[in-house]
Coordinates of C-alpha atoms and ligand atoms in Angstrom, one line a residue:
M26 CA -62.2 67.6 27.8
N27 CA -62.8 70.1 30.4
N28 CA -66.2 69.3 31.6
Y29 CA -67.1 71.2 34.8
Y30 CA -66.7 74.8 36.1
P31 CA -64.6 76.7 35.6
F32 CA -64.9 76.1 31.7
V33 CA -61.9 76.9 29.7
N34 CA -61.9 77.1 25.9
T35 CA -60.2 73.9 25.1
P36 CA -58.0 74.3 21.6
L37 CA -59.7 72.9 18.3
P38 CA -58.6 69.4 17.7
Y39 CA -56.9 70.7 14.3
A40 CA -55.3 73.7 13.0
Y41 CA -57.5 76.7 12.4
N42 CA -56.7 76.4 8.5
A43 CA -57.1 72.6 8.4
L44 CA -60.6 72.6 7.2
E45 CA -59.5 74.5 4.1
P46 CA -60.8 75.3 1.3
F47 CA -64.1 74.0 2.6
I48 CA -64.4 76.0 5.8
D49 CA -62.1 79.1 5.9
E50 CA -59.4 80.2 8.6
K51 CA -61.0 83.2 9.5
T52 CA -64.4 81.6 10.2
M53 CA -62.9 79.2 12.6
H54 CA -60.9 81.8 14.4
L55 CA -64.1 83.8 14.9
H56 CA -66.3 80.7 15.7
H57 CA -63.9 79.2 18.1
D58 CA -62.3 82.2 19.6
R59 CA -65.1 84.4 20.1
H60 CA -68.5 83.0 19.5
L61 CA -67.5 79.7 21.7
Q62 CA -65.5 81.8 24.3
T63 CA -68.7 84.1 24.7
Y64 CA -70.9 81.0 25.9
I65 CA -67.9 79.8 28.1
D66 CA -67.6 83.4 29.7
N67 CA -71.5 83.5 30.3
L68 CA -71.8 79.8 31.3
N69 CA -69.2 80.8 34.0
K70 CA -70.7 83.8 35.1
L71 CA -74.0 82.0 35.4
I72 CA -72.4 79.4 37.5
E73 CA -70.5 81.9 39.6
E74 CA -73.8 83.5 40.5
N75 CA -75.4 80.1 41.4
P76 CA -72.7 77.9 42.9
F77 CA -74.7 74.9 43.5
L78 CA -74.4 74.6 39.7
Q79 CA -70.8 73.8 39.9
Q80 CA -71.4 70.0 41.0
F81 CA -73.0 69.3 37.8
S82 CA -70.9 68.3 34.6
L83 CA -72.1 70.2 31.0
E84 CA -74.1 67.2 30.0
E85 CA -75.7 66.9 33.6
L86 CA -76.5 70.6 33.1
L87 CA -78.1 69.9 30.0
S88 CA -80.1 66.9 31.0
F89 CA -81.3 67.8 34.4
W90 CA -82.1 71.7 33.6
C91 CA -85.7 71.4 34.5
R92 CA -84.8 70.4 38.1
F93 CA -83.2 73.6 38.6
P94 CA -85.1 76.6 39.7
R95 CA -87.3 78.1 36.8
R96 CA -85.3 81.4 36.6
L97 CA -82.4 79.2 35.4
W98 CA -84.2 77.2 32.6
A99 CA -83.6 79.3 29.8
P100 CA -79.8 80.7 30.8
V101 CA -78.7 77.0 31.5
R102 CA -79.8 75.6 28.3
N103 CA -78.6 78.6 26.4
N104 CA -75.1 78.8 27.7
A105 CA -74.4 75.1 28.4
G106 CA -76.1 74.5 25.1
G107 CA -73.8 76.7 23.2
V108 CA -70.6 75.3 24.7
F109 CA -72.0 71.7 24.2
N110 CA -72.8 72.1 20.7
H111 CA -70.0 74.2 19.6
R112 CA -67.7 71.7 21.0
F113 CA -69.7 69.1 19.3
F114 CA -69.8 70.6 16.1
F115 CA -66.1 71.3 16.0
D116 CA -65.2 67.6 16.9
S117 CA -67.6 66.5 14.2
M118 CA -65.0 67.8 11.4
T119 CA -61.6 66.9 10.3
E120 CA -59.1 67.5 7.6
P121 CA -60.9 67.4 4.0
E122 CA -61.2 63.6 2.7
T123 CA -59.6 62.0 5.6
P124 CA -60.2 58.4 4.7
S125 CA -63.4 57.5 6.3
C126 CA -63.0 54.2 8.3
A127 CA -66.6 53.9 9.9
P128 CA -68.1 50.3 8.8
H129 CA -70.5 50.1 11.2
L130 CA -71.7 53.5 11.0
F131 CA -72.2 53.5 7.3
R132 CA -74.0 49.9 7.6
E133 CA -76.5 51.5 9.8
I134 CA -77.0 54.6 7.7
C135 CA -77.6 52.4 4.6
S136 CA -80.0 50.4 6.5
Q137 CA -81.8 53.2 8.0
F138 CA -81.9 55.8 4.8
G139 CA -81.3 53.6 1.9
S140 CA -77.7 54.8 1.0
L141 CA -75.1 57.2 2.3
E142 CA -76.0 59.5 -0.7
S143 CA -80.0 59.3 0.4
F144 CA -78.7 60.1 3.8
K145 CA -76.7 63.0 2.9
A146 CA -79.9 64.4 0.8
Q147 CA -82.0 63.9 3.8
F148 CA -79.5 65.6 6.4
K149 CA -79.0 68.4 3.9
G150 CA -82.8 68.9 3.4
A151 CA -83.2 69.1 7.4
A152 CA -80.3 71.5 7.7
L153 CA -81.6 73.9 5.1
S154 CA -85.0 73.6 6.8
V155 CA -83.7 75.2 9.9
F156 CA -85.5 78.5 10.4
G157 CA -83.1 81.3 11.4
S158 CA -80.3 79.9 13.8
G159 CA -79.6 76.3 14.8
Y160 CA -78.1 72.7 14.2
A161 CA -79.0 69.8 12.3
W162 CA -77.9 66.4 13.9
L163 CA -77.9 62.8 13.3
V164 CA -78.6 61.2 16.5
L165 CA -79.3 57.9 18.1
S166 CA -82.9 57.7 19.4
R167 CA -83.9 54.5 21.4
G168 CA -81.3 52.8 19.5
R169 CA -82.2 54.1 16.0
L170 CA -80.5 56.8 14.0
L171 CA -82.6 59.6 13.2
I172 CA -82.0 63.1 11.8
A173 CA -83.1 66.0 14.0
T174 CA -82.7 69.7 14.0
S175 CA -82.7 72.2 16.7
A176 CA -83.4 76.0 17.5
N177 CA -80.9 78.4 18.6
Q178 CA -78.7 76.4 21.5
N179 CA -81.2 73.8 22.1
T180 CA -79.4 70.4 22.2
P181 CA -80.2 66.6 21.8
P182 CA -79.0 65.7 25.7
S183 CA -81.9 67.9 26.9
H184 CA -84.2 65.8 24.8
A185 CA -82.5 62.2 25.8
L186 CA -81.1 61.9 22.4
Q187 CA -77.7 60.8 21.8
P188 CA -75.6 63.0 19.3
L189 CA -73.5 61.5 16.6
L190 CA -72.8 64.4 14.2
A191 CA -73.8 68.3 14.1
I192 CA -73.9 71.0 11.5
D193 CA -74.0 74.4 13.0
V194 CA -76.3 76.4 10.6
W195 CA -76.2 79.6 12.5
E196 CA -75.0 82.3 9.9
H197 CA -71.8 83.0 11.5
A198 CA -70.8 79.5 10.8
Y199 CA -70.6 80.4 6.9
Y200 CA -71.3 84.0 6.2
L201 CA -68.0 84.9 5.7
K202 CA -67.1 82.3 3.1
H203 CA -70.4 81.2 1.8
Y204 CA -72.5 84.6 2.4
N205 CA -76.2 83.6 2.6
M206 CA -75.8 80.4 0.8
R207 CA -76.4 77.7 3.2
S208 CA -76.6 75.2 0.8
A209 CA -73.1 75.7 -0.5
Y210 CA -71.9 75.7 3.2
I211 CA -73.6 72.4 3.9
D212 CA -72.3 70.8 0.4
D213 CA -68.5 72.0 1.8
W214 CA -69.3 70.7 5.2
F215 CA -69.6 67.1 4.0
H216 CA -66.2 67.2 2.7
V217 CA -64.8 67.7 6.3
V218 CA -67.2 65.4 8.2
N219 CA -65.4 63.2 10.8
W220 CA -67.2 60.1 10.1
H221 CA -64.8 57.9 12.3
K222 CA -65.6 60.1 15.4
A223 CA -69.3 59.6 14.6
E224 CA -68.7 55.9 14.6
T225 CA -66.8 56.0 17.8
R226 CA -69.5 57.9 19.4
L227 CA -72.1 55.4 18.1
I228 CA -70.2 52.2 19.4
Q229 CA -69.7 54.1 22.6
Y230 CA -73.4 54.6 23.0
R231 CA -74.3 51.1 22.0
T232 CA -71.8 49.8 24.9
S233 CA -72.6 51.9 27.6
Q234 CA -75.4 54.0 29.4
I235 CA -73.9 57.4 28.2
G236 CA -76.3 59.9 28.0
R237 CA -79.4 57.4 27.9
A238 CA -81.1 57.7 31.0
G239 CA -82.8 60.6 33.5
A240 CA -83.0 63.6 31.2
C241 CA -85.8 65.9 31.8
V242 CA -88.9 65.7 29.8
P243 CA -88.7 67.8 27.0
E244 CA -91.1 70.9 26.7
T245 CA -90.4 71.2 23.1
R246 CA -89.1 68.1 20.8
T247 CA -86.5 68.4 18.3
S248 CA -88.2 67.7 14.9
Ligands
MN3_7 MN1 -71.8 78.6 16.1

């Protein structure tokens, strides 16, 4: 993963039409090739104009934004967040009905939320509750699973949270196929969730210090 300036738009980990019929090919082209590309271009331009930022990885930009001059706080969080969140969201999906090999994750989900169905209902409720543009997340917070939401391009690493799964609920993520029906989009998204990837992340976080220490004190918390 290309993680330092100059950032490039790495290919999707699957074909543009791989998520059909749940997420359509045209949406994936627009979302990856135009929306994400714009965040990458804007982030590169920001770093070009502020070369001291070149030493930081994408995650470091998002964790340490408050150590930079105040004028950079919003542009760093918006643009680095836009790159991180989109990559993470695309990486949270896979071909429909891929066998879900995630025994550790499912065990923790059942212990935390009662059952997988109950988790899905709560996650969907959170994703529906995002007012305007943003994301719903499954994160690890001080070692416990938690459902969180974020507005715009705010992102868990800026709040010392370790993300496992993300759904983008900006309208551009679903408007072409699902029109204004976010609920139907979320139902379709569950068919393409990459549970195995989420479990891999969970195990990585549990066995390392990735993303755990040193983040800025949040000015607003994810809910
Ligand atoms: Mn998006």
